[in-house]
GROMACS .gro file of C-alpha atoms in nm:
model
  366
    1MET     CA    1  -4.449  -6.421  -7.340
    2ASN     CA    2  -4.558  -6.740  -7.202
    3ARG     CA    3  -4.672  -6.799  -6.820
    4LEU     CA    4  -4.358  -6.961  -6.705
    5SER     CA    5  -4.138  -6.675  -6.862
    6PHE     CA    6  -4.342  -6.419  -6.697
    7ALA     CA    7  -4.364  -6.604  -6.358
    8ALA     CA    8  -3.969  -6.635  -6.378
    9LEU     CA    9  -3.934  -6.263  -6.456
   10ALA     CA   10  -4.172  -6.159  -6.183
   11VAL     CA   11  -3.952  -6.384  -5.931
   12CYS     CA   12  -3.637  -6.209  -6.052
   13ALA     CA   13  -3.781  -5.872  -6.022
   14SER     CA   14  -3.909  -5.954  -5.676
   15LEU     CA   15  -3.544  -6.028  -5.572
   16VAL     CA   16  -3.408  -5.723  -5.727
   17LEU     CA   17  -3.667  -5.488  -5.544
   18ALA     CA   18  -3.684  -5.647  -5.203
   19PRO     CA   19  -3.505  -5.497  -4.924
   20ALA     CA   20  -3.134  -5.630  -4.880
   21ALA     CA   21  -3.180  -5.767  -4.612
   22HIS     CA   22  -3.157  -5.945  -4.273
   23ALA     CA   23  -2.782  -5.896  -4.295
   24ASP     CA   24  -2.673  -5.888  -3.957
   25VAL     CA   25  -2.514  -5.573  -3.788
   26LYS     CA   26  -2.152  -5.677  -3.646
   27LEU     CA   27  -2.085  -5.522  -3.327
   28GLY     CA   28  -1.735  -5.552  -3.185
   29ALA     CA   29  -1.657  -5.567  -2.819
   30ALA     CA   30  -1.292  -5.495  -2.751
   31GLY     CA   31  -1.103  -5.483  -2.424
   32PRO     CA   32  -0.846  -5.663  -2.196
   33LEU     CA   33  -0.999  -6.010  -2.133
   34THR     CA   34  -0.684  -6.146  -2.029
   35GLY     CA   35  -0.392  -5.982  -1.816
   36SER     CA   36  -0.367  -5.797  -1.528
   37ILE     CA   37  -0.686  -5.565  -1.573
   38ALA     CA   38  -0.896  -5.844  -1.730
   39ALA     CA   39  -1.182  -5.777  -1.465
   40PHE     CA   40  -1.256  -5.429  -1.671
   41GLY     CA   41  -1.257  -5.589  -1.986
   42THR     CA   42  -1.496  -5.865  -1.838
   43GLN     CA   43  -1.734  -5.586  -1.720
   44MET     CA   44  -1.725  -5.416  -2.061
   45LYS     CA   45  -1.816  -5.746  -2.226
   46THR     CA   46  -2.098  -5.852  -1.979
   47GLY     CA   47  -2.273  -5.513  -2.056
   48VAL     CA   48  -2.246  -5.548  -2.410
   49GLU     CA   49  -2.355  -5.908  -2.418
   50GLN     CA   50  -2.651  -5.802  -2.203
   51ALA     CA   51  -2.750  -5.520  -2.433
   52VAL     CA   52  -2.721  -5.729  -2.751
   53ALA     CA   53  -2.939  -6.005  -2.591
   54ASP     CA   54  -3.207  -5.730  -2.507
   55ILE     CA   55  -3.203  -5.553  -2.829
   56ASN     CA   56  -3.218  -5.878  -3.017
   57ALA     CA   57  -3.507  -6.002  -2.822
   58ALA     CA   58  -3.688  -5.681  -2.892
   59GLY     CA   59  -3.609  -5.711  -3.288
   60GLY     CA   60  -3.275  -5.578  -3.329
   61ILE     CA   61  -3.164  -5.248  -3.503
   62ASN     CA   62  -3.371  -5.132  -3.779
   63GLY     CA   63  -3.507  -5.498  -3.803
   64GLN     CA   64  -3.164  -5.651  -3.822
   65LYS     CA   65  -3.010  -5.883  -3.560
   66ILE     CA   66  -2.673  -5.813  -3.375
   67VAL     CA   67  -2.399  -6.051  -3.418
   68LEU     CA   68  -2.137  -5.989  -3.155
   69LEU     CA   69  -1.769  -6.020  -3.233
   70VAL     CA   70  -1.542  -6.018  -2.916
   71ALA     CA   71  -1.151  -5.916  -2.926
   72ASP     CA   72  -0.929  -5.941  -2.629
   73ASP     CA   73  -0.653  -5.640  -2.633
   74GLY     CA   74  -0.487  -5.789  -2.346
   75GLY     CA   75  -0.444  -5.435  -2.189
   76LYS     CA   76  -0.146  -5.370  -2.433
   77PRO     CA   77  -0.127  -5.108  -2.702
   78GLU     CA   78   0.029  -5.345  -2.953
   79GLN     CA   79  -0.215  -5.604  -2.904
   80GLY     CA   80  -0.485  -5.370  -2.889
   81VAL     CA   81  -0.423  -5.247  -3.246
   82ALA     CA   82  -0.398  -5.626  -3.344
   83ALA     CA   83  -0.747  -5.663  -3.185
   84ALA     CA   84  -0.892  -5.346  -3.361
   85ASN     CA   85  -0.786  -5.478  -3.707
   86LYS     CA   86  -0.929  -5.828  -3.666
   87LEU     CA   87  -1.269  -5.687  -3.569
   88ILE     CA   88  -1.245  -5.467  -3.912
   89THR     CA   89  -1.122  -5.779  -4.113
   90ASP     CA   90  -1.420  -5.968  -3.955
   91GLY     CA   91  -1.661  -5.685  -4.097
   92ALA     CA   92  -1.761  -5.505  -3.757
   93THR     CA   93  -1.906  -5.160  -3.841
   94PHE     CA   94  -1.946  -5.078  -3.475
   95VAL     CA   95  -1.741  -5.126  -3.166
   96ILE     CA   96  -1.778  -5.083  -2.807
   97GLY     CA   97  -1.416  -5.045  -2.671
   98HIS     CA   98  -1.144  -5.026  -2.577
   99VAL     CA   99  -1.091  -4.980  -2.186
  100ASN     CA  100  -0.740  -4.847  -2.186
  101SER     CA  101  -0.704  -4.495  -2.321
  102GLY     CA  102  -0.371  -4.557  -2.499
  103ILE     CA  103  -0.548  -4.835  -2.674
  104SER     CA  104  -0.830  -4.638  -2.763
  105ILE     CA  105  -0.634  -4.380  -2.904
  106ALA     CA  106  -0.409  -4.601  -3.099
  107ALA     CA  107  -0.682  -4.818  -3.247
  108SER     CA  108  -0.934  -4.519  -3.334
  109SER     CA  109  -0.721  -4.410  -3.641
  110ASP     CA  110  -0.756  -4.745  -3.792
  111TYR     CA  111  -1.128  -4.751  -3.697
  112ALA     CA  112  -1.196  -4.455  -3.855
  113GLU     CA  113  -0.998  -4.533  -4.172
  114ALA     CA  114  -1.194  -4.857  -4.180
  115GLY     CA  115  -1.534  -4.663  -4.150
  116VAL     CA  116  -1.617  -4.819  -3.813
  117LEU     CA  117  -1.790  -4.621  -3.541
  118GLN     CA  118  -1.614  -4.657  -3.193
  119ILE     CA  119  -1.774  -4.578  -2.848
  120SER     CA  120  -1.550  -4.641  -2.547
  121PRO     CA  121  -1.724  -4.692  -2.208
  122ALA     CA  122  -1.413  -4.632  -2.027
  123SER     CA  123  -1.133  -4.453  -2.194
  124THR     CA  124  -1.100  -4.087  -2.020
  125ASN     CA  125  -0.775  -3.906  -2.156
  126PRO     CA  126  -0.891  -3.617  -2.344
  127ALA     CA  127  -0.673  -3.692  -2.646
  128TYR     CA  128  -0.915  -3.969  -2.740
  129THR     CA  129  -1.182  -3.726  -2.865
  130GLU     CA  130  -0.972  -3.427  -2.909
  131ARG     CA  131  -0.818  -3.532  -3.257
  132LYS     CA  132  -1.141  -3.425  -3.445
  133LEU     CA  133  -1.195  -3.793  -3.596
  134TRP     CA  134  -1.557  -3.850  -3.707
  135ASN     CA  135  -1.596  -4.183  -3.521
  136THR     CA  136  -1.481  -4.140  -3.165
  137PHE     CA  137  -1.725  -4.128  -2.863
  138ARG     CA  138  -1.735  -4.225  -2.502
  139THR     CA  139  -1.993  -4.285  -2.223
  140ALA     CA  140  -1.753  -4.183  -1.975
  141GLY     CA  141  -1.613  -3.846  -1.858
  142ARG     CA  142  -1.276  -3.718  -1.925
  143ASP     CA  143  -0.962  -3.677  -1.687
  144ASP     CA  144  -0.968  -3.298  -1.725
  145GLN     CA  145  -1.324  -3.342  -1.554
  146GLN     CA  146  -1.232  -3.598  -1.321
  147GLY     CA  147  -0.901  -3.455  -1.198
  148PRO     CA  148  -1.030  -3.117  -1.089
  149VAL     CA  149  -1.298  -3.312  -0.845
  150ALA     CA  150  -1.022  -3.522  -0.693
  151GLY     CA  151  -0.779  -3.197  -0.657
  152ALA     CA  152  -1.073  -3.009  -0.499
  153PHE     CA  153  -1.132  -3.286  -0.269
  154LEU     CA  154  -0.783  -3.326  -0.162
  155ALA     CA  155  -0.709  -2.943  -0.131
  156GLU     CA  156  -1.022  -2.921   0.108
  157LYS     CA  157  -0.978  -3.232   0.322
  158PHE     CA  158  -0.600  -3.247   0.334
  159LYS     CA  159  -0.488  -2.893   0.293
  160ASP     CA  160  -0.262  -2.943   0.586
  161GLY     CA  161  -0.140  -3.244   0.509
  162LYS     CA  162   0.161  -3.387   0.275
  163ILE     CA  163   0.040  -3.506  -0.028
  164ALA     CA  164   0.231  -3.730  -0.301
  165ILE     CA  165   0.130  -3.778  -0.658
  166VAL     CA  166   0.212  -4.083  -0.810
  167HIS     CA  167   0.131  -4.217  -1.191
  168ASP     CA  168   0.196  -4.522  -1.387
  169LYS     CA  169   0.326  -4.348  -1.692
  170SER     CA  170   0.030  -4.440  -1.922
  171PRO     CA  171  -0.190  -4.185  -2.103
  172TYR     CA  172  -0.469  -4.258  -1.857
  173GLY     CA  173  -0.255  -4.271  -1.522
  174LYS     CA  174  -0.020  -3.972  -1.587
  175GLY     CA  175  -0.304  -3.782  -1.768
  176LEU     CA  176  -0.530  -3.799  -1.457
  177ALA     CA  177  -0.245  -3.751  -1.218
  178ASP     CA  178  -0.160  -3.441  -1.410
  179GLU     CA  179  -0.497  -3.297  -1.398
  180THR     CA  180  -0.540  -3.349  -1.021
  181GLN     CA  181  -0.212  -3.207  -0.952
  182LYS     CA  182  -0.311  -2.903  -1.187
  183ALA     CA  183  -0.622  -2.862  -0.965
  184LEU     CA  184  -0.456  -2.882  -0.650
  185ASN     CA  185  -0.181  -2.650  -0.717
  186LYS     CA  186  -0.452  -2.403  -0.839
  187ALA     CA  187  -0.615  -2.437  -0.501
  188GLY     CA  188  -0.280  -2.325  -0.328
  189VAL     CA  189  -0.172  -2.686  -0.235
  190LYS     CA  190   0.163  -2.814  -0.330
  191GLU     CA  191   0.260  -3.192  -0.347
  192VAL     CA  192   0.580  -3.283  -0.161
  193MET     CA  193   0.648  -3.554  -0.419
  194TYR     CA  194   0.555  -3.663  -0.790
  195GLU     CA  195   0.695  -3.968  -0.903
  196GLY     CA  196   0.627  -4.210  -1.193
  197ILE     CA  197   0.633  -4.604  -1.125
  198ASN     CA  198   0.664  -4.878  -1.380
  199PRO     CA  199   0.345  -5.077  -1.412
  200GLY     CA  200   0.366  -5.449  -1.364
  201GLU     CA  201   0.620  -5.460  -1.112
  202LYS     CA  202   0.554  -5.617  -0.783
  203ASP     CA  203   0.787  -5.437  -0.546
  204TYR     CA  204   0.722  -5.076  -0.474
  205SER     CA  205   0.897  -5.086  -0.147
  206ALA     CA  206   1.141  -4.809  -0.262
  207LEU     CA  207   0.872  -4.570  -0.312
  208VAL     CA  208   0.694  -4.666  -0.004
  209SER     CA  209   1.014  -4.596   0.173
  210LYS     CA  210   1.051  -4.261   0.008
  211MET     CA  211   0.706  -4.163   0.114
  212LYS     CA  212   0.752  -4.279   0.454
  213ALA     CA  213   1.084  -4.048   0.483
  214ALA     CA  214   0.864  -3.755   0.348
  215GLY     CA  215   0.579  -3.817   0.602
  216VAL     CA  216   0.313  -3.842   0.333
  217ASP     CA  217  -0.032  -3.834   0.482
  218VAL     CA  218  -0.214  -3.909   0.125
  219ILE     CA  219  -0.091  -4.043  -0.213
  220TYR     CA  220  -0.302  -3.952  -0.525
  221PHE     CA  221  -0.229  -4.240  -0.777
  222GLY     CA  222  -0.287  -4.216  -1.144
  223GLY     CA  223  -0.304  -4.575  -1.239
  224LEU     CA  224  -0.462  -4.910  -1.242
  225HIS     CA  225  -0.609  -5.110  -0.945
  226PRO     CA  226  -0.351  -5.403  -0.948
  227GLU     CA  227  -0.057  -5.135  -0.891
  228ALA     CA  228  -0.265  -4.936  -0.638
  229GLY     CA  229  -0.362  -5.242  -0.426
  230LEU     CA  230   0.034  -5.339  -0.409
  231ILE     CA  231   0.122  -5.015  -0.305
  232VAL     CA  232  -0.148  -5.000  -0.042
  233ARG     CA  233  -0.028  -5.347   0.086
  234GLN     CA  234   0.325  -5.246   0.094
  235MET     CA  235   0.263  -4.900   0.260
  236ARG     CA  236   0.073  -5.133   0.535
  237ASP     CA  237   0.389  -5.340   0.547
  238GLN     CA  238   0.592  -5.067   0.639
  239GLY     CA  239   0.348  -4.923   0.892
  240LEU     CA  240   0.196  -4.617   0.699
  241LYS     CA  241  -0.144  -4.509   0.741
  242THR     CA  242  -0.114  -4.297   0.435
  243VAL     CA  243  -0.450  -4.275   0.263
  244LEU     CA  244  -0.441  -4.368  -0.121
  245MET     CA  245  -0.697  -4.195  -0.361
  246GLY     CA  246  -0.728  -4.301  -0.728
  247GLY     CA  247  -0.953  -4.255  -1.030
  248ASP     CA  248  -1.228  -4.461  -1.207
  249ALA     CA  249  -0.955  -4.749  -1.263
  250LEU     CA  250  -1.021  -4.872  -0.891
  251ALA     CA  251  -1.366  -4.963  -0.952
  252ASP     CA  252  -1.348  -5.312  -0.935
  253LYS     CA  253  -1.368  -5.574  -0.634
  254GLU     CA  254  -1.022  -5.689  -0.746
  255TYR     CA  255  -0.889  -5.390  -0.600
  256TRP     CA  256  -1.000  -5.489  -0.261
  257ASN     CA  257  -0.876  -5.862  -0.326
  258ILE     CA  258  -0.534  -5.732  -0.378
  259ALA     CA  259  -0.524  -5.437  -0.111
  260GLY     CA  260  -0.684  -5.644   0.171
  261THR     CA  261  -0.831  -5.475   0.452
  262GLY     CA  262  -0.573  -5.207   0.430
  263GLY     CA  263  -0.754  -5.072   0.156
  264THR     CA  264  -1.012  -4.947   0.406
  265GLY     CA  265  -1.054  -4.566   0.360
  266THR     CA  266  -0.937  -4.572  -0.010
  267LEU     CA  267  -1.095  -4.285  -0.193
  268MET     CA  268  -1.160  -4.279  -0.571
  269THR     CA  269  -1.357  -4.045  -0.831
  270PHE     CA  270  -1.627  -4.234  -1.054
  271GLY     CA  271  -1.945  -4.144  -1.193
  272PRO     CA  272  -2.271  -4.153  -0.983
  273ASP     CA  273  -2.343  -4.521  -0.919
  274PRO     CA  274  -2.553  -4.624  -1.227
  275ARG     CA  275  -2.684  -4.924  -1.028
  276LYS     CA  276  -2.882  -4.662  -0.843
  277ASN     CA  277  -3.023  -4.498  -1.144
  278PRO     CA  278  -3.404  -4.565  -1.202
  279ALA     CA  279  -3.363  -4.585  -1.583
  280ALA     CA  280  -3.120  -4.919  -1.502
  281LYS     CA  281  -3.343  -5.058  -1.236
  282GLY     CA  282  -3.476  -5.340  -1.462
  283ILE     CA  283  -3.135  -5.435  -1.630
  284VAL     CA  284  -2.963  -5.430  -1.299
  285GLU     CA  285  -3.263  -5.649  -1.131
  286ALA     CA  286  -3.199  -5.892  -1.452
  287MET     CA  287  -2.856  -5.912  -1.384
  288THR     CA  288  -2.852  -5.961  -1.026
  289ALA     CA  289  -3.091  -6.261  -1.071
  290LYS     CA  290  -2.808  -6.421  -1.280
  291GLY     CA  291  -2.548  -6.343  -1.022
  292ILE     CA  292  -2.398  -6.067  -1.203
  293ASP     CA  293  -2.286  -5.744  -1.036
  294ALA     CA  294  -2.336  -5.446  -1.280
  295GLU     CA  295  -2.064  -5.279  -1.119
  296GLY     CA  296  -1.793  -5.073  -1.288
  297TYR     CA  297  -1.825  -5.014  -1.646
  298VAL     CA  298  -2.095  -5.297  -1.697
  299LEU     CA  299  -2.365  -5.018  -1.765
  300TYR     CA  300  -2.149  -4.766  -1.950
  301SER     CA  301  -2.109  -5.054  -2.207
  302TYR     CA  302  -2.480  -5.135  -2.192
  303ALA     CA  303  -2.547  -4.770  -2.268
  304GLY     CA  304  -2.299  -4.766  -2.564
  305VAL     CA  305  -2.506  -5.019  -2.758
  306GLN     CA  306  -2.814  -4.842  -2.658
  307VAL     CA  307  -2.663  -4.513  -2.824
  308ILE     CA  308  -2.589  -4.713  -3.139
  309LYS     CA  309  -2.913  -4.864  -3.158
  310GLN     CA  310  -3.115  -4.538  -3.097
  311ALA     CA  311  -2.887  -4.343  -3.345
  312ALA     CA  312  -2.912  -4.580  -3.626
  313GLU     CA  313  -3.306  -4.595  -3.592
  314ALA     CA  314  -3.330  -4.205  -3.581
  315ALA     CA  315  -3.092  -4.197  -3.888
  316LYS     CA  316  -3.280  -4.469  -4.053
  317SER     CA  317  -2.938  -4.625  -4.154
  318LEU     CA  318  -2.688  -4.826  -4.036
  319ASP     CA  319  -2.404  -4.656  -4.214
  320PRO     CA  320  -2.161  -4.573  -3.944
  321LYS     CA  321  -2.096  -4.227  -4.058
  322LYS     CA  322  -2.478  -4.149  -4.077
  323VAL     CA  323  -2.509  -4.295  -3.732
  324ALA     CA  324  -2.193  -4.075  -3.605
  325ALA     CA  325  -2.366  -3.751  -3.753
  326GLN     CA  326  -2.679  -3.851  -3.574
  327ILE     CA  327  -2.472  -3.891  -3.239
  328HIS     CA  328  -2.319  -3.551  -3.305
  329SER     CA  329  -2.659  -3.397  -3.364
  330GLY     CA  330  -2.744  -3.326  -3.008
  331MET     CA  331  -2.989  -3.587  -2.990
  332THR     CA  332  -3.083  -3.723  -2.635
  333PHE     CA  333  -3.045  -4.081  -2.582
  334GLN     CA  334  -3.242  -4.265  -2.314
  335THR     CA  335  -2.994  -4.518  -2.141
  336VAL     CA  336  -2.923  -4.715  -1.840
  337LEU     CA  337  -2.714  -4.430  -1.727
  338GLY     CA  338  -2.990  -4.196  -1.791
  339PRO     CA  339  -3.060  -3.922  -2.062
  340LEU     CA  340  -2.711  -3.879  -2.270
  341SER     CA  341  -2.648  -3.649  -2.529
  342PHE     CA  342  -2.299  -3.564  -2.704
  343ASP     CA  343  -2.090  -3.276  -2.805
  344LYS     CA  344  -1.922  -3.244  -3.150
  345LYS     CA  345  -1.600  -3.422  -3.035
  346GLY     CA  346  -1.807  -3.719  -2.912
  347ASP     CA  347  -1.789  -3.651  -2.524
  348ILE     CA  348  -2.108  -3.666  -2.312
  349THR     CA  349  -2.242  -3.326  -2.236
  350LYS     CA  350  -2.306  -3.360  -1.880
  351PRO     CA  351  -2.031  -3.536  -1.720
  352ASP     CA  352  -2.010  -3.605  -1.354
  353PHE     CA  353  -1.787  -3.727  -1.095
  354VAL     CA  354  -1.845  -3.806  -0.717
  355VAL     CA  355  -1.595  -3.921  -0.462
  356TYR     CA  356  -1.623  -4.271  -0.326
  357GLU     CA  357  -1.484  -4.461  -0.026
  358TRP     CA  358  -1.387  -4.827   0.004
  359LYS     CA  359  -1.494  -5.019   0.287
  360ASP     CA  360  -1.537  -5.389   0.388
  361GLY     CA  361  -1.490  -5.504   0.027
  362ALA     CA  362  -1.725  -5.251  -0.158
  363TYR     CA  363  -1.729  -4.893  -0.235
  364SER     CA  364  -1.980  -4.634  -0.144
  365GLU     CA  365  -2.021  -4.273  -0.236
  366LEU     CA  366  -1.948  -4.006   0.048
   0.00000   0.00000   0.00000
């Protein structure tokens, strides 16, 4: 064999034996970037973008850089499934999203079939992780953990008041309202009203009039901030001083923009403010320097990307099923939310909800 042939064979062998490599990690971020709850999609996208930038600057995942693919689900189930399938077609193997429980539930089966691991930073309906799919995880808690906190608070603080329970008929809104009602009734308090509304409407005066006639002191609302803000405004227009309490879907400044000063005293449940967690200090400072408020789901989304990175490196693999197995293993992940671990369903093992109050355009823990 002459030297040229030997050299050619050597080059070919080196190509065959070289690690496959530097193929990018395709990560999808899927949420409502348009529509009435685009604020939450923006929070999610902001957190994911910052995490991707930070991880890529530190060398990526297993030596491979992350390429971010973004999909807008519009906050609508049918658009959500289309967005999910667009990410699948574009080659995403991991997804942070969606925000709405109904969309996460609808999209998760398609992701599972396509071999895509999904971590939602915000979907709280229990059904999302209760269906025994291999690929579903969340960094937020569940409605059957959040509702009891709200129910216990209402039973204690408003035990002698008249309580109305209203929901928007969605998996998130009705699920959370029902869990709150269950806890309230278990504590011996019975609501005077239980109503469903149609989201997206602008006029809730009939509901407000009904509450006024019933002498409602506090309304528990299972739903999103646009409708909550409108209900509050219209209560104030009719002279009602009724307090509104809701869930984590009120955790955006847009709620205050809609409700106005009438939103003062609004109550909501959400996780302990991650902006105050020592583990998030550097990230929060970096975002603040760029004029970004890491409110709401920003850090929950950032944490989802951290979990994928740490699980992939522990598994020494970017195979989504191997990464999922690592997350299910009980491993503790160091995140901006603090240490996180997951159970066999994909839920965090130490969920925590606290009560906040809105005042002067911001919410603070009671």
